[in-house]
Short mmCIF file of C-alpha atoms and ligand atoms in Angstrom, two decimals:
data_model
loop_
_atom_site.label_atom_id
_atom_site.label_comp_id
_atom_site.label_asym_id
_atom_site.label_seq_id
_atom_site.Cartn_x
_atom_site.Cartn_y
_atom_site.Cartn_z
CA MET C 38 84.70 44.17 40.81
CA ASN C 39 86.54 47.14 39.30
CA LYS C 40 87.98 49.43 42.02
CA TRP C 41 86.03 52.42 40.69
CA ILE C 42 82.76 50.51 40.92
CA CYS C 43 83.62 49.44 44.48
CA LYS C 44 84.19 53.07 45.37
CA ASP C 45 81.01 54.12 43.58
CA LEU C 46 78.97 51.63 45.56
CA LYS C 47 80.66 52.74 48.75
CA PHE C 48 79.73 56.42 48.36
CA ASN C 49 76.98 56.97 45.77
CA TRP C 50 73.24 56.53 45.98
CA HIS C 51 71.88 56.32 42.43
CA PRO C 52 68.48 57.67 41.30
CA TYR C 53 65.49 55.33 40.82
CA THR C 54 67.75 52.51 41.91
CA GLN C 55 67.24 49.76 44.45
CA MET C 56 70.88 49.80 45.49
CA LYS C 57 70.70 46.13 46.50
CA ASP C 58 70.27 45.32 42.79
CA CYS C 59 73.80 46.65 42.26
CA GLU C 60 75.20 43.55 44.00
CA ASN C 61 74.35 41.63 40.82
CA LEU C 62 74.11 44.48 38.38
CA PRO C 63 76.66 47.17 39.22
CA PRO C 64 76.56 50.47 37.31
CA VAL C 65 78.55 50.60 34.09
CA LEU C 66 81.59 52.85 34.25
CA ILE C 67 81.70 55.16 31.24
CA GLU C 68 84.95 56.88 30.32
CA ARG C 69 83.93 58.99 27.33
CA ALA C 70 81.18 59.52 24.79
CA LYS C 71 80.99 60.54 21.15
CA GLY C 72 78.03 60.88 18.79
CA VAL C 73 75.46 58.20 19.64
CA LYS C 74 77.90 56.04 21.57
CA LEU C 75 79.14 55.79 25.15
CA TYR C 76 82.47 54.08 25.78
CA GLY C 77 83.25 52.04 28.85
CA SER C 78 86.54 50.73 30.09
CA ARG C 79 88.55 48.74 27.57
CA GLY C 80 86.69 50.43 24.73
CA ARG C 81 83.39 48.59 25.09
CA PHE C 82 80.67 50.77 23.56
CA TYR C 83 76.98 51.27 24.17
CA TYR C 84 74.58 52.93 21.76
CA ASP C 85 72.95 55.76 23.70
CA THR C 86 69.51 54.65 22.55
CA ILE C 87 67.78 56.77 25.20
CA SER C 88 69.77 59.96 24.64
CA SER C 89 71.17 59.82 28.19
CA TRP C 90 67.74 60.22 29.76
CA TRP C 91 66.20 62.10 26.87
CA CYS C 92 68.46 65.11 26.99
CA ASN C 93 71.20 64.54 24.42
CA VAL C 94 70.20 66.08 21.09
CA HIS C 95 73.05 66.43 18.59
CA GLY C 96 75.23 63.62 19.91
CA HIS C 97 77.89 63.51 22.60
CA ASN C 98 81.03 65.57 22.42
CA HIS C 99 79.72 67.94 19.76
CA PRO C 100 82.50 70.34 18.74
CA LYS C 101 80.27 73.44 18.53
CA ILE C 102 78.64 73.05 21.93
CA LYS C 103 81.97 72.16 23.49
CA ARG C 104 83.55 75.27 21.99
CA ALA C 105 80.72 77.50 23.25
CA VAL C 106 81.06 76.13 26.77
CA LYS C 107 84.83 76.57 26.81
CA LYS C 108 84.55 80.10 25.45
CA GLN C 109 82.01 81.07 28.11
CA LEU C 110 84.22 79.65 30.86
CA ASP C 111 87.00 81.98 29.78
CA SER C 112 84.89 85.03 30.64
CA MET C 113 82.44 84.08 33.41
CA GLU C 114 81.16 80.88 35.02
CA HIS C 115 78.23 82.09 37.08
CA ILE C 116 76.65 85.22 38.52
CA LEU C 117 73.41 85.99 40.33
CA PHE C 118 70.44 86.71 38.09
CA ALA C 119 68.49 89.16 40.27
CA GLY C 120 69.70 92.72 39.85
CA PHE C 121 72.24 91.48 37.28
CA THR C 122 72.08 89.99 33.83
CA HIS C 123 74.39 88.74 31.08
CA LYS C 124 74.47 88.35 27.33
CA PRO C 125 74.08 84.53 27.17
CA ALA C 126 70.76 84.77 29.07
CA ILE C 127 69.56 87.71 26.96
CA LEU C 128 70.38 85.97 23.70
CA LEU C 129 68.94 82.65 24.82
CA ALA C 130 65.65 84.19 25.98
CA GLU C 131 65.34 86.00 22.64
CA LYS C 132 66.12 82.77 20.78
CA LEU C 133 63.62 80.68 22.75
CA ILE C 134 60.86 83.21 22.09
CA SER C 135 61.68 83.15 18.39
CA ILE C 136 61.26 79.36 18.08
CA ALA C 137 58.34 78.89 20.53
CA PRO C 138 54.64 79.04 19.63
CA LYS C 139 53.38 82.57 19.03
CA GLY C 140 52.14 84.40 22.11
CA LEU C 141 54.89 83.16 24.42
CA THR C 142 56.93 86.28 25.03
CA ARG C 143 58.66 85.83 28.42
CA VAL C 144 61.23 83.39 29.72
CA PHE C 145 61.76 82.45 33.37
CA PHE C 146 64.88 80.34 33.86
CA SER C 147 65.40 77.60 36.45
CA ASP C 148 67.47 74.43 36.85
CA ASN C 149 65.64 71.36 35.61
CA GLY C 150 62.37 69.94 34.36
CA SER C 151 60.68 69.69 37.73
CA THR C 152 61.47 73.30 38.58
CA SER C 153 60.22 74.48 35.18
CA VAL C 154 56.92 72.81 36.10
CA GLU C 155 56.85 74.21 39.64
CA VAL C 156 57.34 77.68 38.17
CA ALA C 157 54.39 77.23 35.79
CA LEU C 158 52.15 75.91 38.58
CA LYS C 159 53.04 78.76 40.93
CA MET C 160 52.73 81.45 38.25
CA SER C 161 49.32 80.13 37.21
CA PHE C 162 48.16 79.92 40.81
CA GLN C 163 49.39 83.39 41.72
CA TYR C 164 47.96 84.86 38.52
CA TRP C 165 44.42 83.97 39.58
CA ARG C 166 45.07 85.19 43.10
CA ILE C 167 46.25 88.61 42.00
CA THR C 168 43.49 88.96 39.44
CA GLY C 169 40.85 88.38 42.10
CA LYS C 170 39.81 84.84 41.16
CA THR C 171 40.98 83.31 44.42
CA ASN C 172 38.85 80.18 43.97
CA LYS C 173 40.94 79.02 41.05
CA THR C 174 43.40 76.92 43.03
CA ARG C 175 43.12 73.40 41.62
CA PHE C 176 45.07 71.72 38.85
CA ILE C 177 43.91 69.18 36.30
CA ALA C 178 46.31 66.45 35.28
CA LEU C 179 46.32 63.25 33.26
CA ASP C 180 46.54 59.67 34.42
CA HIS C 181 49.94 58.45 33.17
CA GLY C 182 51.19 62.04 32.98
CA TYR C 183 54.60 62.73 34.47
CA HIS C 184 55.97 66.14 35.36
CA GLY C 185 58.86 65.55 37.73
CA ASP C 186 59.81 64.43 41.20
CA THR C 187 59.40 67.55 43.33
CA ILE C 188 56.27 67.74 45.47
CA GLY C 189 54.27 70.02 43.18
CA ALA C 190 55.30 68.16 40.04
CA MET C 191 54.43 64.81 41.66
CA SER C 192 51.06 66.22 42.72
CA VAL C 193 50.12 66.85 39.09
CA SER C 194 51.52 63.55 37.80
CA GLY C 195 49.53 60.37 37.37
CA GLU C 196 49.59 57.91 40.22
CA SER C 197 52.43 55.46 39.72
CA LEU C 198 54.85 53.14 41.42
CA PHE C 199 57.24 56.10 41.58
CA ASN C 200 55.08 58.48 43.59
CA GLU C 201 52.93 55.97 45.47
CA ALA C 202 55.09 56.12 48.60
CA PHE C 203 54.73 59.90 48.78
CA SER C 204 51.00 60.21 48.13
CA PRO C 205 50.22 61.56 51.64
CA MET C 206 52.63 64.46 50.99
CA LEU C 207 50.98 65.56 47.75
CA PHE C 208 48.27 68.19 47.22
CA PRO C 209 45.15 66.82 45.55
CA SER C 210 44.63 67.45 41.84
CA PHE C 211 41.84 66.45 39.47
CA LYS C 212 42.85 63.49 37.34
CA VAL C 213 41.35 62.73 33.94
CA PRO C 214 41.86 59.61 31.80
CA SER C 215 44.72 59.74 29.33
CA PRO C 216 44.45 59.12 25.58
CA TYR C 217 46.07 55.70 25.90
CA CYS C 218 44.80 54.09 22.71
CA TYR C 219 46.16 50.59 23.38
CA ARG C 220 44.28 50.56 26.68
CA CYS C 221 41.50 52.96 25.75
CA PRO C 222 39.82 54.32 28.88
CA MET C 223 36.51 54.40 26.95
CA GLY C 224 36.87 50.87 25.53
CA LYS C 225 36.94 52.25 21.97
CA ASP C 226 39.12 51.68 18.95
CA ARG C 227 41.13 54.52 17.43
CA SER C 228 40.00 53.75 13.88
CA THR C 229 36.39 54.54 14.77
CA CYS C 230 36.52 56.67 17.94
CA GLU C 231 35.83 60.40 18.08
CA ILE C 232 38.43 61.17 20.74
CA ASN C 233 35.76 60.33 23.30
CA CYS C 234 38.44 60.13 25.98
CA VAL C 235 38.34 63.92 26.20
CA ASN C 236 34.72 63.80 27.45
CA PRO C 237 35.60 63.32 31.13
CA LEU C 238 37.73 66.47 30.93
CA GLU C 239 34.87 68.43 29.41
CA LYS C 240 32.51 67.18 32.12
CA LEU C 241 35.00 68.14 34.83
CA LEU C 242 35.48 71.60 33.37
CA LYS C 243 31.72 72.13 33.13
CA GLU C 244 31.38 71.42 36.82
CA LYS C 245 34.64 72.68 38.29
CA SER C 246 36.36 75.18 36.00
CA LYS C 247 35.64 77.99 38.48
CA ASP C 248 37.93 76.17 40.93
CA CYS C 249 40.62 75.32 38.39
CA SER C 250 43.84 77.18 37.81
CA ALA C 251 45.37 75.15 34.97
CA ILE C 252 45.52 71.89 33.12
CA ILE C 253 48.98 70.41 32.61
CA ILE C 254 49.79 68.03 29.79
CA GLU C 255 52.74 66.59 27.85
CA PRO C 256 52.06 67.28 24.16
CA LEU C 257 51.71 64.17 21.96
CA VAL C 258 53.70 61.76 24.15
CA LEU C 259 53.11 60.87 27.79
CA ALA C 260 56.76 60.05 28.19
CA ALA C 261 57.60 58.57 31.58
CA GLY C 262 54.05 57.20 31.80
CA GLY C 263 55.01 54.64 29.14
CA MET C 264 55.88 56.57 25.96
CA ILE C 265 52.19 56.82 25.21
CA ALA C 266 52.08 58.58 21.85
CA TYR C 267 48.59 59.92 21.31
CA PRO C 268 46.50 61.55 18.56
CA VAL C 269 47.13 65.21 17.84
CA GLU C 270 43.33 65.69 17.88
CA TYR C 271 43.31 65.03 21.60
CA LEU C 272 45.75 67.83 22.27
CA SER C 273 43.77 70.12 20.01
CA LYS C 274 40.58 69.41 21.95
CA VAL C 275 42.30 69.92 25.32
CA ALA C 276 43.68 73.27 24.17
CA ASP C 277 40.27 74.29 22.94
CA LEU C 278 38.57 73.28 26.20
CA ALA C 279 41.14 75.09 28.33
CA GLY C 280 40.48 78.26 26.36
CA ARG C 281 36.71 77.94 26.48
CA TYR C 282 36.61 77.29 30.21
CA ASN C 283 39.17 79.92 31.15
CA VAL C 284 41.73 77.54 32.61
CA HIS C 285 45.44 77.96 31.86
CA LEU C 286 47.08 75.49 29.52
CA ILE C 287 50.50 74.32 30.71
CA LEU C 288 52.39 72.38 28.06
CA ASP C 289 55.21 70.32 29.51
CA GLU C 290 57.69 69.82 26.66
CA VAL C 291 60.54 68.85 28.96
CA ALA C 292 60.81 65.50 27.14
CA THR C 293 59.29 66.28 23.74
CA GLY C 294 60.99 69.62 23.06
CA PHE C 295 63.93 70.30 20.76
CA GLY C 296 63.17 68.16 17.77
CA ARG C 297 62.39 64.84 19.37
CA THR C 298 59.03 64.46 17.61
CA GLY C 299 60.26 65.82 14.27
CA LYS C 300 59.22 69.43 14.99
CA MET C 301 61.09 71.81 17.28
CA PHE C 302 58.25 71.43 19.80
CA ALA C 303 55.63 68.66 19.78
CA CYS C 304 52.77 71.16 20.10
CA GLN C 305 53.84 72.59 16.74
CA HIS C 306 52.34 69.52 15.07
CA LEU C 307 49.13 71.50 15.51
CA PRO C 308 48.72 74.38 13.06
CA GLU C 309 48.07 76.72 15.94
CA ILE C 310 48.15 76.41 19.70
CA ASN C 311 48.21 79.10 22.35
CA PRO C 312 49.57 77.72 25.61
CA ASP C 313 49.81 79.96 28.67
CA PHE C 314 52.97 78.18 29.78
CA LEU C 315 55.60 76.08 28.06
CA CYS C 316 57.98 74.08 30.27
CA LEU C 317 61.39 73.22 28.84
CA SER C 318 64.47 71.39 30.09
CA LYS C 319 66.26 68.13 29.16
CA GLY C 320 67.20 68.83 25.52
CA ILE C 321 67.45 72.58 25.99
CA THR C 322 71.24 72.55 26.38
CA GLY C 323 71.68 69.66 23.97
CA GLY C 324 72.27 67.50 27.03
CA TYR C 325 75.36 69.35 28.24
CA LEU C 326 74.32 71.18 31.40
CA PRO C 327 71.26 71.36 33.63
CA MET C 328 68.78 74.09 32.82
CA GLY C 329 65.04 74.69 32.92
CA ALA C 330 62.91 77.40 31.36
CA THR C 331 59.25 78.33 31.68
CA LEU C 332 57.85 80.47 28.90
CA THR C 333 54.69 82.49 29.36
CA THR C 334 52.52 85.15 27.76
CA LYS C 335 52.30 88.90 27.89
CA GLY C 336 48.93 88.58 29.66
CA ILE C 337 50.34 86.56 32.54
CA TYR C 338 53.44 88.74 32.80
CA GLN C 339 51.41 91.96 32.85
CA ALA C 340 49.23 90.75 35.72
CA PHE C 341 52.32 90.57 37.95
CA TYR C 342 53.67 93.94 36.75
CA ALA C 343 52.68 96.47 39.41
CA ASP C 344 53.94 98.79 42.14
CA TYR C 345 55.97 96.84 44.67
CA GLY C 346 53.52 97.49 47.53
CA LYS C 347 50.75 95.65 45.66
CA LYS C 348 52.44 92.31 46.52
CA LYS C 349 52.28 91.04 42.97
CA THR C 350 55.95 90.08 42.74
CA PHE C 351 56.69 86.51 41.69
CA TYR C 352 58.78 85.40 44.66
CA HIS C 353 60.44 82.41 43.21
CA GLY C 354 63.96 81.64 42.06
CA HIS C 355 66.82 79.19 42.06
CA THR C 356 70.45 79.90 42.85
CA TYR C 357 71.80 78.79 39.50
CA THR C 358 69.07 80.55 37.50
CA ALA C 359 70.23 81.32 33.95
CA ASN C 360 73.72 79.99 34.54
CA PRO C 361 75.84 81.58 31.79
CA VAL C 362 77.64 78.36 30.84
CA ALA C 363 74.35 76.49 30.51
CA CYS C 364 72.87 79.39 28.52
CA SER C 365 75.85 79.27 26.16
CA ALA C 366 75.47 75.53 25.64
CA ALA C 367 71.75 76.02 24.96
CA LEU C 368 72.36 78.78 22.44
CA ALA C 369 74.93 76.70 20.62
CA SER C 370 72.63 73.67 20.62
CA ILE C 371 69.64 75.61 19.26
CA ASN C 372 71.80 77.28 16.60
CA ILE C 373 72.95 73.86 15.40
CA PHE C 374 69.35 73.18 14.30
CA ASP C 375 69.78 75.93 11.67
CA GLU C 376 73.44 75.37 10.88
CA GLU C 377 73.17 71.63 10.35
CA LYS C 378 69.55 71.52 9.08
CA THR C 379 68.89 69.03 11.88
CA LEU C 380 65.12 68.79 11.44
CA ASP C 381 65.44 68.22 7.68
CA LYS C 382 67.86 65.38 8.30
CA VAL C 383 65.64 63.92 11.00
CA LYS C 384 62.67 64.02 8.63
CA LYS C 385 64.44 61.43 6.45
CA ILE C 386 65.32 59.14 9.35
CA ILE C 387 61.88 59.15 11.02
CA PRO C 388 60.04 56.96 8.44
CA LEU C 389 62.85 54.38 8.61
CA PHE C 390 62.60 54.32 12.38
CA GLN C 391 58.82 54.29 12.69
CA GLY C 392 58.60 51.77 9.85
CA GLY C 393 61.23 49.60 11.52
CA LEU C 394 59.18 49.49 14.71
CA GLN C 395 56.38 47.70 12.86
CA ARG C 396 58.57 44.62 12.61
CA PHE C 397 58.43 44.18 16.39
CA LYS C 398 54.63 43.74 16.28
CA GLY C 399 55.09 40.16 15.08
CA LEU C 400 57.01 39.14 18.23
CA PRO C 401 55.09 37.07 20.77
CA LEU C 402 55.38 39.44 23.73
CA VAL C 403 54.91 42.73 21.91
CA GLY C 404 51.33 43.90 22.44
CA ASP C 405 51.65 47.38 21.02
CA THR C 406 54.15 49.54 19.19
CA ARG C 407 53.80 53.29 19.08
CA GLY C 408 55.80 56.41 18.57
CA ILE C 409 56.39 59.72 16.90
CA GLY C 410 59.54 61.27 15.53
CA LEU C 411 62.59 59.62 17.05
CA ILE C 412 60.60 58.29 19.99
CA GLY C 413 59.38 54.73 19.65
CA ALA C 414 58.09 52.18 22.15
CA MET C 415 56.79 48.69 22.46
CA GLU C 416 54.58 47.48 25.24
CA LEU C 417 55.33 43.95 26.38
CA VAL C 418 52.39 41.87 27.56
CA LYS C 419 51.91 38.42 29.05
CA ASP C 420 49.06 37.66 26.67
CA LYS C 421 48.59 39.51 23.40
CA ARG C 422 44.94 38.54 23.05
CA THR C 423 43.81 39.82 26.46
CA ARG C 424 46.54 42.51 26.61
CA LYS C 425 47.33 41.33 30.14
CA ALA C 426 50.27 43.31 31.45
CA PHE C 427 53.28 41.90 33.24
CA ASP C 428 53.33 42.26 37.00
CA PHE C 429 55.98 44.68 38.27
CA LYS C 430 57.48 41.81 40.23
CA ASP C 431 58.11 39.91 36.97
CA ARG C 432 60.72 42.57 36.19
CA ILE C 433 60.41 41.85 32.50
CA GLY C 434 62.00 45.22 31.78
CA LEU C 435 65.07 44.31 33.80
CA GLN C 436 65.58 41.18 31.68
CA VAL C 437 65.44 43.34 28.57
CA TYR C 438 67.86 45.83 30.07
CA ILE C 439 70.44 43.18 30.91
CA LYS C 440 70.16 41.55 27.49
CA GLY C 441 70.36 44.99 25.88
CA LEU C 442 73.64 45.82 27.60
CA LYS C 443 75.09 42.55 26.30
CA LYS C 444 74.10 43.71 22.81
CA ASN C 445 75.61 47.17 23.34
CA ILE C 446 72.33 49.06 23.55
CA ILE C 447 70.65 50.79 26.48
CA LEU C 448 67.06 49.63 26.84
CA ARG C 449 66.10 51.21 30.15
CA PRO C 450 62.50 50.10 30.56
CA LEU C 451 59.47 51.97 31.88
CA GLY C 452 57.75 49.02 33.57
CA GLY C 453 56.73 46.72 30.73
CA VAL C 454 57.38 49.35 28.09
CA ILE C 455 60.64 49.21 26.16
CA TYR C 456 61.49 52.33 24.23
CA LEU C 457 64.02 54.04 22.04
CA PHE C 458 64.53 57.77 22.41
CA LEU C 459 67.19 58.46 19.85
CA PRO C 460 69.59 61.38 19.54
CA LEU C 461 68.72 63.50 16.48
CA CYS C 462 72.20 62.96 15.05
CA ILE C 463 71.71 59.23 14.49
CA LYS C 464 72.67 58.10 10.98
CA THR C 465 70.92 55.51 8.82
CA ASP C 466 73.48 52.76 9.34
CA GLU C 467 73.54 53.38 13.09
CA LEU C 468 69.75 53.27 13.19
CA GLU C 469 69.67 49.97 11.33
CA ASP C 470 72.25 48.49 13.69
CA VAL C 471 70.30 49.69 16.74
CA MET C 472 67.02 48.28 15.43
CA ASP C 473 68.61 44.90 14.63
CA ARG C 474 70.12 44.69 18.09
CA ALA C 475 66.86 45.71 19.79
CA TYR C 476 64.97 43.17 17.70
CA SER C 477 67.23 40.31 18.66
CA VAL C 478 66.92 41.27 22.34
CA ILE C 479 63.11 41.31 22.34
CA LYS C 480 62.98 38.18 20.21
CA SER C 481 65.12 36.26 22.68
CA LEU C 482 62.72 36.78 25.61
C1 LIG T 553 61.89 64.38 32.94
C2 LIG T 553 60.64 65.17 32.94
C3 LIG T 553 60.38 66.13 33.92
C4 LIG T 553 61.30 66.34 35.08
O1 LIG T 553 62.54 66.81 34.69
P1 LIG T 553 63.77 66.72 35.71
O2 LIG T 553 64.85 67.50 35.05
O3 LIG T 553 64.09 65.26 35.84
O4 LIG T 553 63.34 67.31 37.00
C5 LIG T 553 59.24 66.89 33.80
N1 LIG T 553 58.38 66.69 32.79
C6 LIG T 553 58.59 65.77 31.83
C7 LIG T 553 57.61 65.65 30.72
C8 LIG T 553 59.72 64.97 31.88
O5 LIG T 553 59.90 64.01 30.95
#
């Protein structure tokens, strides 16, 4: 074993990793990265088919983002953000407001996706408290939803292998079925259904909305829950119900934000949507530095705006809030969308990608393919007719992962779901190469 890997395994504890697995499958040492590729020792490359955990946007080692980061470092690396401010944070907040859905007029910065969710949950909760509706304390969440690994974020995520061990630590939330068409909770078929899967939510709101603070949902793709791309009509109905029953709508675009679905934000596939909170992270800095942001409305902001003695202050913050270097990377990354016409370019690639996914449907283990934008997934099943899933002990995903690495692509599975989450900079020939490699991996199972 390489001496660096030995040292890694001596000192590091990797996320979501059974470290004993590393005896047979040690981590891959990466030396540098460029565009859609990572390079290991001796020049071996890997297509970054999952955008380095869904955060890389314009490709690795992008000259403009790199320049912005270096420039910022020459003047200031970090300062506190209470009582002080700086131009990168001012410009970034202004920029985020300008690209977000109308009505979102305030930005609260934090460090990562989970904290952007915690901020939304706490703001929603405190809003009802300070406006006299102290019963509104409960949150509504989706089965298969995922909002992060901190306690609050886990509490509003669907039950899964990942949070099972911690369930006694979590606060209870109302769970409603997710719009998982391949495994429809109502036993319907998408071609004839009327989005009946939203009915349980309506029933819950009828009975309990007086106790509910907010509903939290990932727009158009339940990402970590299995890349479950779902009909835009479902989101539209959820937004409508939240409004009618006076429950906040928290949109978690930590995964789907910044062009991944073909629009800047997934919720913008709807002609109009008025969320109370929008949670952002991952792609916000183009994948360069950690950062989270929670956007909210004038109405929410104004409720907290009062004389100090009224105890309406939002007492929440993180040490590295609005880090100037991260803000500069984010600004550069968002500006690239205009400068390089990123979404126009992506619009041409998307049909090739989504069309290419159809080919996988013919393979014996592929039960479902689904996707939107540059997100695509296939669900592997033991039996296509009965849709019987693999058992987690089968570790079918691990087999795919190992075969993928041999073919220079990263197919990090979500249980039995294999997905591609491509950087927006991917070119046609790279896409074709990636799809061919993925196909031969899945075919060989
Ligand atoms: C990844 C993710 C999070 C958590 O983000 P972290 O930065 O890992 O804490 C929250 N919500 C969604 C939708 C995510 O995909």
